[in-house]
Structures are given as structure tokens and as C-alpha cells.
Amino acid sequence: PGLLAQERTSDTEASRERFACMAEAELAGDAHKARGNDLLKAGSFAEAAEAYSEAIKADASVAAYWSNRSHARLRSGDAEGALSDADEAVRLKPEWAKAHWRRAQALKELGRPMDAAKACDTFLSFPASDADKKEMGKLRNVMSSAAAAIALSGWWHGQVSKELGGFMQEFCFLGDGELRCCVYGQELTGSYDLRDVEILPDGELKGGADVALSGEKVPYLFRAKGDDVLDLCCPMSSPPERPRTFDGPGHVAMRRGRHAGDDALASMSEGQRVLRYMQELLDAAESQLAEANAGGGAMADRTAERLLEEAEDGGTLTSQRIMGPDTLEDKAKKMAQEHQLQALRIKYTDAIDDIAQKLLRGELDVASAYPDEVVELERAIRRMKRNSASQETGDSAPAGEETAEPVAAQPDEAMPAPAPAQPEKAEATLAAEQDAIAPGVAAGFAPEVAKHIAAGAVAAAAPPPPAAGGCCGGCFAFMR
């Protein structure tokens, strides 16, 4: 019994000593902390950090000492030290919002906006005052936008949809919101503003990018995936509204870097460029005519269905906007035709288009102007005139083939006699009529598009109004 009593007495004394040491350490730590607070208020940040270091020596288990030293170190310019202290404060007290506040501030100063935004999100998940939550929410928005600006920085390239012209588009996101856009070597400088950026669980960045180019403001939706994939979606409505999903004609998948480009154009002579321009116009037109004849407009129906699906998924198009006085098929065809035509004119420039017009009108002699390309140019002109005549008469024969003269059918006894044949027009008159309509309709485009490139229209009239939505119809309308 005596020995047990002595042991109990010894344990009690040891406990008292431990509690006394802890109390002494706490008092000493708090004293150093108080001194550090005073120095911090006085603007003596380095001295304040030393005082907090003394508090940590007294009791390293107190998260507040690490948090305060993190703040003092950050104010003295030691962002790395501030982050290290904030990390220790989080380890000691993971559900303490202020520790995550310190991390966010340190990460911001270190130029790590993605991590800073995540620290802000963690802070906002714990109890805090409304004022602190409001301030941290602002910091999160700034850091998320900064992270997106870093992810988007540099050149990107991607091919827009067929409905918008099918051309290669390049964007370059620079600092201070400067933007450069390039289509077929023609560059435009504008600006961009990132809005409502979200950091998704898988690390992707998604948000809005308000792009301003040549007086046109376009609200894009963007998504940055990894280091080399950027999804952009432009609105297909008027007035433009930001899309909500990454699909439909306005979507383009971009990859990092510049497009290799078509260097062949730069090395071509003027005659070769004119020839290639006319050939591409013809190829596009004949392809569209073949699709219409073979599929009965099925492709255009699918295009229209995608536009409507975009609206059903929360997009900006409505069936009323698409329909108007035309069918869905007509609307889709017109959009694709107009943008494809605009894209080709951007690619080859108005100067080449003007030369092509003069050749078609006979104002420029092919053999004298381009003797090396005379045979192929004359063939292209004949194809255009045949296409023109076919479209005027409703003939759907392939434009590149010669059409045989129709064989007159023998009238049935029960059928009324055919009307007397009209006198044939003089060859010169027929050629003149074909020349008048060849530049537009001969290319195989719908009359609504063809009228924009009718004889003399490009040189004498103002450029056509932009098509609703899309890059050529919006951002790059000035290039027409």
C-alpha cells in the first residue's frame, strides 16, 4: 500500500509538471503571438515573422501560429515560405477555413492560379463570415479566369463546320485580353474577355469567352482539355447568345499550334490562282447539286435537325428562326452555300474574284491575259455556263458532262398535240444571256447567294450582309 501511494503521488506530480509546462508554453506562445500581431500592424513584417517563429518554438501544435507566420511571410515577400506555413496550418487543422485562405493567397502570389482557385473552393466549403465568403468568391473568379488565360494562351487551329464554310480558322490568345484571328492568311486583331470560368473535377476548364473583332461581339463557349485540346462553340442566333453545349454547326475542335497552311497558293502565278479559284467554286457547286439530286435533301435535313437539337438542349436557336418562309432544308442549304462562298472569297481575295468576273463577262481576253492557263480556264468558263443553263432549265445532268440533244417523243393519239416549237435564239443572244447569269448561278449556288456574285455586283455593289451566325457571317464579315 505504501509503494502504491508513492507511485500515485509521483504520477500526479508528473502530470502537474506537464500541465505547468504546457501552460507555460501556451503563455509564452501567446505572448510571442501578441508581439507578432503588434509588429504586423506596424508594418514590420519580417520582425513579425520572427515573433511568430518564437511562438512556434514554444508550441508547434497551434495552427494559428503557422497561419499568422504565413501571413507575415507573404507580406514580407516570401511567398514560398508563406505556402509552406499555410500547408502546415491545414495539416494541423484541416477544417479551419482561414488556413485555406492563407494557401489561396500564397498560391496566387506564386503564379499558380489553378491551385489558388481550388484552395478558394475548399475555403468556401467551410463555415466563414459572409464578407469573407464574398471576398474569397471574387478571388476564385479571378484565379479561375487567370488559369483559363494560361491554358488558352498561344495559337490554336481548327476547321469550322461545313455549314460555316469548312475553312481552317486560327486563334491566338495573348496577354491583357488581346486576340488574333487568322483565316487563309488574313489576320484580324481583337480582344477577348473570359467569364464564368469553372474548374471541372477532371481538371478541365469551361466558361465563356466574349470575343470582339472588327466591331462584332461574339459570345463563345470554351472548354480547355489538357494542354492541346480546345473546344469552341459560337452562337448561331441573332442577336447572338452564348451556346450551352459543344455541338451543332458552331462547334469547332481546335488543336494547339498554327496550321501548316496551303503554301501552294503563295507560289502560284496569278493565272493559276484564278484557275484554282474557279475550279474550287465549280467543285463545291457540283458536289452540292449531286448531293441534292442523290439524297433528296437528306443532308440538309440532318443539318436542320442538329440546329433544332441545339435549341432543345438549351441552345439559342428556335424553329421559328430556322424556318422563316423556307423549309429547314432550304435554310440549311443556304447557310452552307453562303458560308462556303464567303470562305473561298476570303481565301483567294477579292482581287482574284474580280478577275474571274471579268473573264466570265468577256471583259478580259483569256488567251492574252493568261496564255499558260488558257485551255483550262476556257474549260472552266464553259462548265460555269453549262451549269448556269442547267440550273435555269432545271436540268440535273452532271455539270462536267456534255448533254445529248433530247429525242422528240411521238405524240399519243389520246394526248393533245404539242405546242409549236419556239424559234431558236440566235447563238450570240444565247451566249449573252449565259454570260449575264454565269458568274452567280453558274457556280451552282442558290439564287440568294448567286446574286451576290452576279456580273458586276462585286465591283460595283456593297458587300452582302453577313449570314446569321458563324465566323464568316460574323467575325470575318469584314474580309468579304
Short mmCIF file of N, CA, C and O in Angstrom, two decimals, residues 112-122 139-149 151 195-207 222-224:
data_model
loop_
_atom_site.label_atom_id
_atom_site.label_comp_id
_atom_site.label_asym_id
_atom_site.label_seq_id
_atom_site.Cartn_x
_atom_site.Cartn_y
_atom_site.Cartn_z
N ARG A 112 0.24 30.52 -59.37
CA ARG A 112 -0.39 29.22 -59.57
C ARG A 112 -1.90 29.37 -59.45
O ARG A 112 -2.52 28.94 -58.47
N PRO A 113 -2.53 30.01 -60.45
CA PRO A 113 -3.95 30.35 -60.33
C PRO A 113 -4.87 29.14 -60.25
O PRO A 113 -5.90 29.19 -59.56
N MET A 114 -4.54 28.04 -60.92
CA MET A 114 -5.40 26.86 -60.86
C MET A 114 -5.46 26.33 -59.43
O MET A 114 -6.55 26.07 -58.89
N ASP A 115 -4.29 26.19 -58.78
CA ASP A 115 -4.26 25.71 -57.40
C ASP A 115 -4.89 26.72 -56.45
O ASP A 115 -5.54 26.34 -55.47
N ALA A 116 -4.70 27.99 -56.75
CA ALA A 116 -5.30 29.03 -55.90
C ALA A 116 -6.82 28.96 -55.97
O ALA A 116 -7.51 29.09 -54.95
N ALA A 117 -7.36 28.76 -57.17
CA ALA A 117 -8.81 28.66 -57.32
C ALA A 117 -9.35 27.46 -56.57
O ALA A 117 -10.42 27.53 -55.94
N LYS A 118 -8.62 26.35 -56.61
CA LYS A 118 -9.06 25.16 -55.87
C LYS A 118 -9.02 25.41 -54.37
O LYS A 118 -9.91 24.95 -53.63
N ALA A 119 -8.01 26.13 -53.89
CA ALA A 119 -7.95 26.47 -52.47
C ALA A 119 -9.12 27.36 -52.07
O ALA A 119 -9.67 27.24 -50.97
N CYS A 120 -9.49 28.26 -52.98
CA CYS A 120 -10.67 29.11 -52.72
C CYS A 120 -11.92 28.26 -52.60
O CYS A 120 -12.77 28.50 -51.72
N ASP A 121 -12.07 27.27 -53.47
CA ASP A 121 -13.23 26.39 -53.40
C ASP A 121 -13.27 25.64 -52.07
O ASP A 121 -14.34 25.45 -51.48
N THR A 122 -12.10 25.18 -51.62
CA THR A 122 -12.04 24.48 -50.35
C THR A 122 -12.44 25.41 -49.21
O THR A 122 -13.20 25.02 -48.31
N LEU A 139 -11.98 36.27 -55.44
CA LEU A 139 -10.64 35.78 -55.73
C LEU A 139 -10.71 34.50 -56.56
O LEU A 139 -9.92 34.32 -57.50
N ARG A 140 -11.65 33.64 -56.25
CA ARG A 140 -11.80 32.41 -57.03
C ARG A 140 -12.09 32.73 -58.49
O ARG A 140 -11.53 32.11 -59.40
N ASN A 141 -12.99 33.67 -58.74
CA ASN A 141 -13.33 34.03 -60.12
C ASN A 141 -12.11 34.57 -60.87
O ASN A 141 -11.87 34.24 -62.02
N VAL A 142 -11.33 35.41 -60.17
CA VAL A 142 -10.13 35.99 -60.80
C VAL A 142 -9.12 34.89 -61.09
O VAL A 142 -8.52 34.84 -62.18
N MET A 143 -8.92 33.99 -60.12
CA MET A 143 -7.94 32.93 -60.30
C MET A 143 -8.38 31.92 -61.37
O MET A 143 -7.56 31.42 -62.14
N SER A 144 -9.67 31.62 -61.43
CA SER A 144 -10.17 30.70 -62.46
C SER A 144 -9.97 31.29 -63.85
O SER A 144 -9.54 30.60 -64.78
N SER A 145 -10.26 32.58 -63.99
CA SER A 145 -10.06 33.24 -65.28
C SER A 145 -8.59 33.29 -65.65
O SER A 145 -8.21 33.11 -66.81
N ALA A 146 -7.74 33.52 -64.64
CA ALA A 146 -6.30 33.55 -64.90
C ALA A 146 -5.80 32.17 -65.32
O ALA A 146 -4.97 32.04 -66.22
N ALA A 147 -6.33 31.12 -64.67
CA ALA A 147 -5.95 29.76 -65.06
C ALA A 147 -6.38 29.46 -66.49
O ALA A 147 -5.64 28.84 -67.26
N ALA A 148 -7.57 29.93 -66.85
CA ALA A 148 -8.05 29.71 -68.22
C ALA A 148 -7.21 30.49 -69.22
O ALA A 148 -6.92 30.00 -70.32
N ALA A 149 -6.81 31.72 -68.86
CA ALA A 149 -5.98 32.53 -69.77
C ALA A 149 -4.65 31.84 -70.03
O ALA A 149 -4.14 31.86 -71.16
N ALA A 151 -4.16 28.54 -69.81
CA ALA A 151 -4.44 27.33 -70.60
C ALA A 151 -4.70 27.66 -72.07
O ALA A 151 -4.34 26.90 -72.97
N ARG A 195 -15.24 34.76 -68.90
CA ARG A 195 -16.31 34.94 -67.91
C ARG A 195 -16.80 33.59 -67.39
O ARG A 195 -16.82 32.61 -68.12
N ASP A 196 -17.21 33.61 -66.12
CA ASP A 196 -17.88 32.44 -65.50
C ASP A 196 -17.09 31.16 -65.73
O ASP A 196 -17.64 30.12 -66.13
N VAL A 197 -15.79 31.22 -65.45
CA VAL A 197 -14.94 30.05 -65.68
C VAL A 197 -15.13 29.04 -64.54
O VAL A 197 -15.12 29.41 -63.36
N GLU A 198 -15.30 27.79 -64.92
CA GLU A 198 -15.42 26.70 -63.96
C GLU A 198 -14.22 25.77 -64.09
O GLU A 198 -13.75 25.51 -65.19
N ILE A 199 -13.77 25.27 -62.94
CA ILE A 199 -12.75 24.21 -62.95
C ILE A 199 -13.48 22.91 -62.66
O ILE A 199 -13.97 22.69 -61.55
N LEU A 200 -13.57 22.06 -63.65
CA LEU A 200 -14.32 20.82 -63.52
C LEU A 200 -13.51 19.79 -62.73
O LEU A 200 -12.28 19.90 -62.61
N PRO A 201 -14.18 18.79 -62.18
CA PRO A 201 -13.48 17.79 -61.34
C PRO A 201 -12.30 17.12 -62.03
O PRO A 201 -11.32 16.76 -61.39
N ASP A 202 -12.37 16.93 -63.34
CA ASP A 202 -11.28 16.27 -64.06
C ASP A 202 -10.18 17.24 -64.47
O ASP A 202 -9.26 16.87 -65.21
N GLY A 203 -10.27 18.49 -64.00
CA GLY A 203 -9.23 19.48 -64.31
C GLY A 203 -9.50 20.30 -65.56
O GLY A 203 -8.73 21.21 -65.87
N GLU A 204 -10.57 19.99 -66.28
CA GLU A 204 -10.90 20.78 -67.47
C GLU A 204 -11.41 22.17 -67.05
O GLU A 204 -11.94 22.35 -65.95
N LEU A 205 -11.24 23.12 -67.93
CA LEU A 205 -11.71 24.48 -67.70
C LEU A 205 -12.81 24.79 -68.69
O LEU A 205 -12.67 24.55 -69.90
N LYS A 206 -13.91 25.33 -68.20
CA LYS A 206 -15.05 25.62 -69.05
C LYS A 206 -15.61 26.99 -68.69
O LYS A 206 -15.67 27.36 -67.51
N GLY A 207 -16.00 27.75 -69.70
CA GLY A 207 -16.56 29.07 -69.42
C GLY A 207 -16.89 29.82 -70.68
O GLY A 207 -16.93 29.26 -71.79
N PHE A 222 -16.27 28.00 -74.30
CA PHE A 222 -15.00 27.28 -74.49
C PHE A 222 -14.84 26.21 -73.45
O PHE A 222 -15.41 26.24 -72.36
N ARG A 223 -14.00 25.23 -73.79
CA ARG A 223 -13.62 24.16 -72.87
C ARG A 223 -12.19 23.75 -73.20
O ARG A 223 -11.91 23.30 -74.32
N ALA A 224 -11.29 23.91 -72.24
CA ALA A 224 -9.89 23.53 -72.41
C ALA A 224 -9.66 22.17 -71.76
O ALA A 224 -9.87 22.02 -70.55
#
